[in-house]
Short mmCIF file of C-alpha atoms in Angstrom, two decimals:
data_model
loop_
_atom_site.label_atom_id
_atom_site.label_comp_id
_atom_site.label_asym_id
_atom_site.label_seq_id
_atom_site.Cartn_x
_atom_site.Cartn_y
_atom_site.Cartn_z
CA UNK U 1 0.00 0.00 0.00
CA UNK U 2 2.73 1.95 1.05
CA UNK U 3 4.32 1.97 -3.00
CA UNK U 4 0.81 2.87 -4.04
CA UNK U 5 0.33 6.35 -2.60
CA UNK U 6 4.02 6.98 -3.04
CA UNK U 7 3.61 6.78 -7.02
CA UNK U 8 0.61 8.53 -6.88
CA UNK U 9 2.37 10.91 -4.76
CA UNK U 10 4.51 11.12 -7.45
CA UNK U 11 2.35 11.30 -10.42
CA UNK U 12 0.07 13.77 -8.45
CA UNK U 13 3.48 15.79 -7.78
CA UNK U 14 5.02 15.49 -11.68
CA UNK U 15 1.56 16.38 -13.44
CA UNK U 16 0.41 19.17 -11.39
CA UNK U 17 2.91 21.27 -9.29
CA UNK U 18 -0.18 22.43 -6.46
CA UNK U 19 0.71 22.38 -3.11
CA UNK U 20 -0.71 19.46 -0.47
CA UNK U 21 -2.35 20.49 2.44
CA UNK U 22 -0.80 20.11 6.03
CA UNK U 23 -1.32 16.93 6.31
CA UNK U 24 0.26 16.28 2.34
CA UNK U 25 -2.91 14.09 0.82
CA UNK U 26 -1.84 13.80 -3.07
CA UNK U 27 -3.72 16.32 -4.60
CA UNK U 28 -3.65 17.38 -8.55
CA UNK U 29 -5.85 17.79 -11.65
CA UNK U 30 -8.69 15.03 -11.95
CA UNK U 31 -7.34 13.65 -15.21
CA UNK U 32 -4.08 13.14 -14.31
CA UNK U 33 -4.61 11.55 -11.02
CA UNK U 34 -7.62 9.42 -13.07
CA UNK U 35 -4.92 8.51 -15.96
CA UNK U 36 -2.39 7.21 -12.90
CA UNK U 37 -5.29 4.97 -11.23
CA UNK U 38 -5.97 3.62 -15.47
CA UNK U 39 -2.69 3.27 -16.32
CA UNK U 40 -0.40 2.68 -13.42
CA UNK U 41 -2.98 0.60 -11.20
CA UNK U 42 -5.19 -0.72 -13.39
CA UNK U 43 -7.97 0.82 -11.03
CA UNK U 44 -11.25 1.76 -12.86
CA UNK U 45 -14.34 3.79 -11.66
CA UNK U 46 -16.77 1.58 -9.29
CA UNK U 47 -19.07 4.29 -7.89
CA UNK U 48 -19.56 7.62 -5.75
CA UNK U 49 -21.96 10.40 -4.90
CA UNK U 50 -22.06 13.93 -4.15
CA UNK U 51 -21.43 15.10 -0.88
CA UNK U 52 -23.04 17.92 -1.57
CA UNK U 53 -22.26 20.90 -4.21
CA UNK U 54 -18.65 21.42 -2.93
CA UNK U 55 -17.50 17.67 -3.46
CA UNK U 56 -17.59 14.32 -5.13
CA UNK U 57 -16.73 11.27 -3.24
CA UNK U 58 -14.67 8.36 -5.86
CA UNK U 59 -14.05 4.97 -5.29
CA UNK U 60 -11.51 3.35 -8.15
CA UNK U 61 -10.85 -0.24 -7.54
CA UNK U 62 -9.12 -3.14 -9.41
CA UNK U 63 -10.21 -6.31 -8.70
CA UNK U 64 -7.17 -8.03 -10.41
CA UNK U 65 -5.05 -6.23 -8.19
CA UNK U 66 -7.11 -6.26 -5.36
CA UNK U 67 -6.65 -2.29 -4.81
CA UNK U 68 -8.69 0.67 -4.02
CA UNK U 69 -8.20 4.28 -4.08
CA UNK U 70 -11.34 7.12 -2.50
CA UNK U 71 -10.77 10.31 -4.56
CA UNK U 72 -12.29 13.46 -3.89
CA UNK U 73 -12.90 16.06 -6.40
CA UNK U 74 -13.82 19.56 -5.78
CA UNK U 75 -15.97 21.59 -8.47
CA UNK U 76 -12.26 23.76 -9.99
CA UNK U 77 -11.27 19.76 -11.23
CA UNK U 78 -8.72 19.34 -7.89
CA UNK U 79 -8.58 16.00 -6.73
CA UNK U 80 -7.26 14.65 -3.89
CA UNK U 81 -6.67 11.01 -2.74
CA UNK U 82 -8.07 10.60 0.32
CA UNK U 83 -7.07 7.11 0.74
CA UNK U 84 -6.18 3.93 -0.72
CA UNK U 85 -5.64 -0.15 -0.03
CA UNK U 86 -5.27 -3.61 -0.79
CA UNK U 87 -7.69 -6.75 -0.62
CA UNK U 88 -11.17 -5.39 -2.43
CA UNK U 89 -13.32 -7.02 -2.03
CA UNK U 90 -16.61 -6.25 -4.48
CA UNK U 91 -20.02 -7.00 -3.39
CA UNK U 92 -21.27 -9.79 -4.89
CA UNK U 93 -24.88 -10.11 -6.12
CA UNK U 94 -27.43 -10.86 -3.67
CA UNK U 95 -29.63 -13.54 -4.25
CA UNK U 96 -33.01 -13.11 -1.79
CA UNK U 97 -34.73 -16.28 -1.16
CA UNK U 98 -38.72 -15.19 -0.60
CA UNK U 99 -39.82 -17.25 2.35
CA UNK U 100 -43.04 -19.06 2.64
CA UNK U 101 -46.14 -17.36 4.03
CA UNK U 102 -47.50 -19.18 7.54
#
């Protein structure tokens, strides 16, 4: 996990030269921190929602890899990674059984 925020870290830091807040969370422009998760991860887009009309919430996962990465986006295209990890697991289809009437 550790390697995968450094690169992004990295990517975030070679695409876009804007500075990280105090707490340095990888931030940059939405397309190049999208291209790293494609390209370099192999992470694609598995769902989100609006927090409300100052943010968008992200969640890129690869189920080969077994990574994730939550991405926040603010309305001037900034993005920040917010946090990422190993073993995804993606929901699997649920299957409800009706039960008999008594």
């Amino acid at each position: 996990m550790k390697t995968i925020i450094q690169s992004l870290i990295a990517s975030a830091l070679l695409f876009t030269p804007i500075a990280a807040s105090a707490q340095e969370t990888p931030c940059g422009l939405r397309e190049d921190l999208v291209a790293a998760l494609l390209d370099q991860f192999g992470e694609n887009f598995s769902g989100g929602g609006l927090k409300d009309d100052k943010a968008v919430y992200e969640i890129w996962t690869s189920e080969e890899a077994g990574t994730w990465t939550l991405l926040l986006t603010r309305p001037n295209g900034i993005s920040c990674i917010l946090a990422s990890g190993t073993d995804w697991q993606p929901q699997l289809a649920r299957h409800i059984v009706k039960g008999v009437k008594s």
